[in-house]
Each structure stands twice: as C-alpha cells, then as structure tokens.
Amino acid sequence: MEARLKFAVDVFNEGGFIAFDVSRRVQALYSHRRKVWGLVVASLALYLLSSGALLRSSPIEKSSRVFSPEVVARCRALDVKPVPTQEFYRRKESDRFVLGTKATLVENATIWTGDDDGQEVFNGDVLMDKGMIKWVGKDSSVWKKTSGIDLTVVDAKGAWLTPGIIDVHSHLAVGQAPASDGADDSNSLKGTSGSSLPWLRSLDGLNTHDEAIRLAVAGGLTTSLILPGSANAIGGQGFAIKLRPTSERTPTSWLLEPPYGLNGSAVDYSKKPRWRHMKHACGENPSRVYGQSRMDTAWDFRKAYNKARELKEAQDTFCEKVLNGEWDGQSKFPEELQWEAAVDVLRGKVKVQTHCYEAVDLDNFVRLSNEFKFPVAAFHHAHETYLVPEVLKRAYGDVPPASAMFASFSRYKREAYRHSEFAPRILHDAGLRVVMKSDHPAIVSRYLLHEAQQAHYYGLPSNIALKSVISTAAEVLGYDHRIGYIREGYDADIVLWDSHPLQIGATPVQVFIDGISQFQSPHIVEKPFLFHSVPETPNFDKEAKETLEYEGLPPLIPQRTIVDQATVFTNVSNIWLRKQASETIKLHSFSIEEGGGVVVVEGGKVICEGSESVCAMHLNSPNLITIDLRGGSISPGLVSYGTDLGLQEIGMEESTIDGTVYDGFSKKIPKILGGDSAVIRAADDLIFSTRNALLAHRAGVTSSITAPTSSGFLSGLSTQFSTGAAFRTTPGAVIQDVAALHVTIGPARQPSVSTQIAALRRLLTSEQKGELGYWLKKVVQAEIPLVVDIHSADEIATLLLLKQEVEAITGNALRLTVAGASEAHLLAGEIGEANVGVILNPVRPYPDTWEKRRILPGPPLSDESALVRLLRHNVTVGFGVMGGNLPSEISPWAARNTRFDVSWAYIEAGGRMTKSEAFALASTNTERLLGINSETALQSDMVATQGGDLLEIGSKVVGIISPRRARVELL
C-alpha cells in the first residue's frame, strides 16, 4: 500500500515543486495524528490510480514506476487530429481582434453565404464586431437601437457580399514585389543529399513589405497560404496569413492559426493541435533543379518518409511504455527537429499540398500516400487530374485530394501541355473538389477571382466557381470552421463587390479583414444593372466531351471551311466595321426585337449588312449557308502582341522553340550572319498551327504581331501572321513580313541603361552598314516604327528627349512606340505631346521589378487606370497580354484571353471610352503602333459570336470571316 501511495503522490506532485519521501510522510502523518489529511491524500491517490485519467496500466512496483505529466500528455497527444475545440465555438472575440475596432453593420446586401453548396443567396444584413461575424439576418433594426454599441452602418444598396477570397497557393511575401536579390526566399537549393527539406518554413522568409499584398486585397483576397517554391521534392512548411497590416508589423502577427510552439516555446499538449501545411513537388521542377529524374524524386519522397516513419515508430514504442507505466525515466522522447514536421504528416496532422501535373506523377504520389498512409489535401497545378479522376479517388484517406488549378495558364512546359480550360468542370462532374489558385506571382494574386470567372465561362457552375476561391479553398486548408462562409461566429472577413463576382472586372467596393475595413476612400466604378446578375455563359458540352475523348488534345481545326458559297449570318445585333480613311471602327446596330440584322459574306468579304429587305437580293441563292447568331455580333478580329506566339510550341522545351537571338552587347555576332550589321526577322522561323495560336484563333484573336525572342538589347524585325493558318505557304499566312524594329532598354540588361541609350543614339544618328543599316534608315525616315520595350518613367523621359534629338538631326518625325510602359502614366502629357504611342504589356500593371514599381493600380486604389490616364492625354494605346508575371517566352497561352482583357479595360473605364475604342485597343491601335500598313489592315479578319459581342462573357466565337484568305471558317 505504501509503495502504491508513494507512486500516486509522485504523480500528483511531478514537476519539481514538491519532493518528499512518502514512506516518512506517512509515518509522520500517523505519528502526529494527522489522520484526516492522510485520508485525503490517500483518497486522492487512489482516485488518480483508478480513474485512468493519467494511467492505463495496473499498478507496478515502486522500483520501476516513473511518471512525467508532460511526457504522458505528449504521448497522449501524438495522434490527436487538428479539430476546433468547443471553446473555439464559444468564443466571443476573435484571437485577431484589434482593440478599438468599431462594430460595423452592412445592410441591404445581396449575401452569398457559401452555404447550401454555394447556392444560398438572400438580401440581408451582416453585423461584425470583435473581429467576428456576430449576426446574419434580414432585419437589423434591433442592433441600431441597442445601446452601448458604437456602430458604423454601411448601406450596400443591394451589392453582392461574399466571404473573402482565399488563395491556397501563393508565394506572396517570400518572392516580393518589387523583386530584389535581397528578398528572394521562395526556394532553398540546399538539398545536398536529396531534395526533401521538410524542416524549412515559409514564415522564416516572409516579408510584409511586399507591394503585392495591398494589390491582392484590392482583388478581394483576405487569406493566402504562403508556400515554399517547387524546386524541391519537399520544399518545406507553408503558413496561412491574413492580408491585413498589423501594428506589430511582423510576419508572426499576420499568421492564421499558427501551430502551437511555433518558435520553440512550450507546447500545451492538452490543446488540440492546429493544421500545418507541407509543400511537395513532383515532375519537372525538382528534376530540372537537381539534374535528376522522376525516379530520383520518387526515391527522395520515399527516403524522407521512411526516415519519418522510423522516427514515428520509435515514438510510438516509447509512448506505449510511458502509457503502460513501463517507462524507466531515463530514455527520452525520440525526436529530431529536422523531421518532426514529416512525422506529423504521417500522423495526419499536416495538410499535404503537392505541386503535381501529369498522370505519371499523380499516380506516383498516390502510391506514396498509400505506402506511408497519409492523406493528400490537394494536388496543385494538377493539369492532368481531369484525365485520371479515379487515381485521385485511390489516394489514402476518406476524402480524395482537391485539384488546385489554373484556368488557362498552360503549355509553358511539357507537363502542362494537356491542360484544358474544361478541366475544372470535368473534375466537378466526376465528384471531385476544384480550387482555383494563383501561384502568385505566376498569376498575380490580385486577379485570382478571374481564374474562377474563366472556369465558370467554360462550364463550371457558378456556385462551384465561387466556392473554388472561397468555401472549398477554406476547406482544403482546414480553416472552414472560421473562414470561407458568412456565418455567425466566423471571422469577419467579407468583401462588398461592385458587380456579381463572376462578372469580368468585378472589383471590391470594400474589403473587411477581422472586421477592419481595408480601404479608406475606395474609388468605385458604377456598373450597369446587368452586371449585378450571375453571368450567363455559353454551352461547351461538346468541347468538354472531345477534350476527354482526345486526352486533352482535341482537334482545333474548323469544323467547316466555306470558300465557294455565300454565308448569311442572321439575328445579328451589331457589326463593327473598319473605316478606310480614319483607321477607326464604326458600329452598325440592328434591333433584335425586329428580328435583328443579316450579314452576307462571299469570298470572305461582307457584301451586305442590314435588314432582310436590304439584303434580299443576296438571300435567294440555293447554296446559301445560314448561321443564326442568336443576338450575337460580328466584331473585328483581335491582334496579339507581347509574347512569343508563333515562335514556339512549348516555351520551356528547346526542341519546340525558335530560340534567342544574339545580343551584340554580350556576344560577338558571327561574321556569317553579318556581324554587328545583322538584324533578325521573326518571319524566318514562324511556327504555324501551334495549340496556343489555334486556341487564340478560336477565341477571336485572328493575328499576332511577334518580334524575335531576345534577352538583350536588339531584338529585330517583327512580323504579323494569321493564327489560323496551317503553314507559311498557306495564302494569307504571313500578313506583313516586316512590321517594326524592336529594341529593349532596362536595368535587367547588360551593360548599363546609359550604355544602351548611347547605343541607340549612335544607331539612329550615324550611318550604319549592312542589313541593320538598311532598316535603321527606314526607321529614321519614318517608314517603319521603332518599338522600344521600356518601363521606367525616368528611362521613358530620356527616350523622349532622344526622339527630339534624332528628329532635330534628321528632320523627320520618328515613329516611336513605347511597349511595356508600366510607368508611362507618369509622363502621359509628355508622351501625348511627343506623339508617341504606348502598348501596355501587361495590360494590367504589376510592380514586379523596381523599374515598374510606380504603377497606377486602378479601382479601388485609384480613380484612373494607366489606360484611362493615357487616353485622357490623347495617347494612342494598344494592348499586349495579361500573362501573369511571366516572361514572353512562356506567355503565349495568354493570347486567347485578349477578349477578356479588353472587356475588363472597357468596364473599368466606367464610360470614359466607347466600345469601338475598346476594340481598337487590340486591333487598329495595335496594328498602327506596330507598323501594319493601313491597306493591309483593312483586309483583317472578323469574328462572329453567338449570344453577344466578343467582349461579353456570355458570347461564344462560332466563325471567322477572312477577307485575306477568302473564306469563312465555322468553329
């Protein structure tokens, strides 16, 4: 009895606060007649032994019994899964509440709650206080009357209100903007014995000064999972952050539910653990970085998790002894700091986030998950998950991995080649979860919602599309108990929108994070009533079916090509035609209520447009082919510029690309090429029928103006070609052999910027020999434009002065176009006065480098966009692409989205430009600025759309009318 009592009291007093010999204590108790106190102690000890609160086993002898509550608690917590506690659900105040924050009532909002599978929508009010959503309902009058609440009331006026946008894959703040050598912390390249580094943490490189953070909030983002990059098989641990500046100004203060004991402090094992995140990467990236194969990467995974399994089993063995009362007190809990997170993966406490594209890699990783028995939260990028849904369903655990995807970013490397815009809808139809993500800065996180908009356009149901960046995203991260829904008790992270979130150009009116408004004086563009409804989208069932049938590579050639027959388009709402004299676009509209207009085409040329009576003489042909546009339109074909479209198939596969031209500053140009007098023509190695070109063609981008690929100063001569042509020998394939001469000036080039300017001055003011001299003479004589890719306002200002200098010497007005032009808005007046054109590329600016840092972001952060500012100063503006923050070599996929980019610009302008002027941004303006002959431009293709015009999200391209190629193509 005495031995049992001594062990029990040791248990009770463990921790070093009380230490005594129980046998002497018992004797003392009896000798001093403290019977009552003795009975209390004995009763307590027996209770502890019998209750099983701390011990499982039957009593053992004094000599073998050792007990530590901390060790026992740790052992008991080993396999406890991260779940919210009842205490969390009873919380009255958020752990992120900022003292002094006033309560806010948003009333008269159209509320998308995220509930009922994303289908619950009602008009009502939301009360936020203490960093939480305190109430959601339809009559908030009681709160206005409640005394003691300092209430700010926001009248939403019927606007859409949603939970905050959540990005499940971002490198925000670990790869900062503007980029710098001193703050590039997304990847480690220290994998010496393999590429598995589970001990690394993105938090340790997180820079809260990243300019992209405020831009992300301007896109409605409130939470992002910051992951390490994909250089390593296991890249390290990711951390979720709220995108709200804090008074503490530290990365730690931005964290959402950080793991306990994050910085080595004591862990209270009685608390439920919180979710952790681990980044993995399959496929090409680890192979490229470490010069290894997929087999090596698979072994890196297995070796790492075998190490973790061995450690886990040692822990389990140790804890079995502890919990059975067999611990000797000498051995320590088996642990290695480097591997503790990997062990937690095997214990199911970590959300495994895996960069994985192809079926081979997906299958490998699913087998890995079953071998080591851990669930996978999501496959990221996941370009081929839609082709192998059953593979995902075989992954370990009860819930198959989600697919965290891009909408259209693809074909930049081989493993991305089979990606399809229909992948999200196909996965959803297969019963699998879909999440749209940014991979910021690959897709700039500010525009994450646009990924969901595109997914919806191609067939993902609207409720699922919104969930993909809100509720499903929260679920995949393990935070759906506090974010991703508008529910009482949830974090007060909500966004008020200026239109339905799935409408192109939808922009926050206000963003609340932890109940704190993020914009002091937001700039708001009033949107038409139609934009406040869920956008109607075309039917792509046939295309989605063909995508599966052809394993991601369906034929992209027209269904029918009409050459010798007349084609009549009926039920036409309007047609935009180029005007010969002014190089502008004129709108002709028809009343749909009266049956719409008809457009008759022969030999690829419009021979009549008007009512049926006007075109009656052309409608009697027995071989007439009729196409009903259902209220659709005929628009100018769009022009792409700013990528390597037509010079490559897969940007990162050398065998599929034209390559990079010699740079005279860094390499000696071979004599066989003409030495310093050489100039390269893009037309000499055009690659036709690439998938990017054909997909652009089907999206209404019927031509591209492409310059030779260059990483240096002198690029060469651009060309314009048809995106729908099969080969260069096809009539009309090359529209204009030479368009303009292109150079690039910027600090990323070598040597100095001043040296580059000096070189350009010499080329323009002194006679040059050879072929380069021939084309420079044409530049100086204003026969072709000089296109300078440049971003810094300081460098643009120098370029304007150089233009004056050259003109003073030559007596000719230089045709100068500034491309890129991120900071051109700062010199809008000077640029307009100098008669210099601007091509914005990217079309929505991003400060990824120092020379681009002074952007004009547009609403809600500024009243004007760069486009509107330039137009206001009478600058002719053309458009490049919006290919994320990516080099031109891997951006040709973005050409197909030009219609969305133009539409966005038109909507954001808020009535400060006409739709004809919007079309000109990516057609007549771009052609004129890049040197396309006006007579050539008049023969440009036109695009027939059903269900609206080319800039409307409800329309679908169904035909291409080509005067130059004398045909009509039906898609």
Tab-separated table of N, CA and C in Angstrom, residues 3 10 20 68 153 165 168 175-176 227 325 354 393 401 430 438 557 565 583 666-667 708 752 822 824 837 954:
chain	number	residue	atom	x	y	z
A	3	ALA	N	3.920	1.601	-1.167
A	3	ALA	CA	4.559	1.792	-2.474
A	3	ALA	C	3.586	2.411	-3.462
A	10	ASP	N	3.817	10.881	-6.109
A	10	ASP	CA	4.809	11.342	-7.091
A	10	ASP	C	4.123	11.860	-8.348
A	20	PHE	N	9.307	14.673	-1.730
A	20	PHE	CA	9.493	14.129	-0.380
A	20	PHE	C	9.328	12.626	-0.417
A	68	SER	N	5.906	11.392	-15.695
A	68	SER	CA	6.018	12.814	-16.019
A	68	SER	C	4.745	13.234	-16.728
A	153	VAL	N	-22.539	52.025	-39.918
A	153	VAL	CA	-23.511	51.401	-40.805
A	153	VAL	C	-23.106	51.651	-42.252
A	165	ILE	N	-11.884	36.288	-50.464
A	165	ILE	CA	-11.256	35.345	-51.383
A	165	ILE	C	-10.045	34.719	-50.690
A	168	VAL	N	-5.084	29.381	-52.050
A	168	VAL	CA	-4.470	28.199	-51.438
A	168	VAL	C	-3.045	27.967	-51.905
A	175	GLY	N	8.520	35.974	-52.255
A	175	GLY	CA	9.112	36.428	-53.503
A	175	GLY	C	8.535	37.800	-53.766
A	176	GLN	N	9.086	38.822	-53.177
A	176	GLN	CA	8.407	40.109	-53.043
A	176	GLN	C	8.371	40.905	-54.342
A	227	LEU	N	3.354	29.295	-49.565
A	227	LEU	CA	4.092	28.037	-49.709
A	227	LEU	C	5.517	28.301	-50.174
A	325	GLY	N	2.930	2.565	-18.089
A	325	GLY	CA	3.636	2.646	-16.815
A	325	GLY	C	4.947	1.897	-16.803
A	354	THR	N	0.576	19.412	-52.818
A	354	THR	CA	1.546	18.815	-53.735
A	354	THR	C	1.441	19.377	-55.150
A	393	LYS	N	-9.107	9.291	-56.494
A	393	LYS	CA	-10.010	8.625	-55.548
A	393	LYS	C	-9.332	7.454	-54.841
A	401	PRO	N	-8.029	13.975	-52.827
A	401	PRO	CA	-7.402	15.292	-52.941
A	401	PRO	C	-8.218	16.216	-53.843
A	430	ALA	N	-17.006	14.775	-62.066
A	430	ALA	CA	-16.528	13.481	-61.570
A	430	ALA	C	-16.629	13.381	-60.054
A	438	SER	N	-3.643	30.998	-57.493
A	438	SER	CA	-2.855	31.937	-58.273
A	438	SER	C	-1.441	31.448	-58.556
A	557	ILE	N	-8.914	22.443	-85.599
A	557	ILE	CA	-9.197	22.967	-86.931
A	557	ILE	C	-10.689	23.265	-87.053
A	565	GLN	N	-19.153	29.293	-101.409
A	565	GLN	CA	-20.575	29.544	-101.178
A	565	GLN	C	-20.759	30.817	-100.368
A	583	GLU	N	-8.973	54.755	-90.131
A	583	GLU	CA	-8.437	53.589	-89.425
A	583	GLU	C	-9.119	53.401	-88.073
A	666	SER	N	26.600	41.262	-75.383
A	666	SER	CA	27.160	40.178	-74.584
A	666	SER	C	27.870	39.110	-75.402
A	667	LYS	N	27.582	39.041	-76.724
A	667	LYS	CA	28.200	38.019	-77.558
A	667	LYS	C	28.660	38.637	-78.871
A	708	PRO	N	11.289	38.845	-82.778
A	708	PRO	CA	12.214	37.770	-82.403
A	708	PRO	C	12.457	37.744	-80.901
A	752	SER	N	25.007	48.900	-68.797
A	752	SER	CA	24.163	49.877	-68.114
A	752	SER	C	23.087	50.447	-69.034
A	822	SER	N	5.029	50.325	-67.984
A	822	SER	CA	4.350	50.261	-66.683
A	822	SER	C	4.235	51.617	-66.000
A	824	ALA	N	4.417	54.603	-67.742
A	824	ALA	CA	4.157	55.629	-68.758
A	824	ALA	C	3.110	56.640	-68.310
A	837	GLY	N	3.283	56.545	-79.268
A	837	GLY	CA	2.267	55.566	-78.916
A	837	GLY	C	2.733	54.664	-77.782
A	954	GLY	N	-20.959	36.310	-72.069
A	954	GLY	CA	-21.967	35.340	-72.477
A	954	GLY	C	-21.839	34.890	-73.916
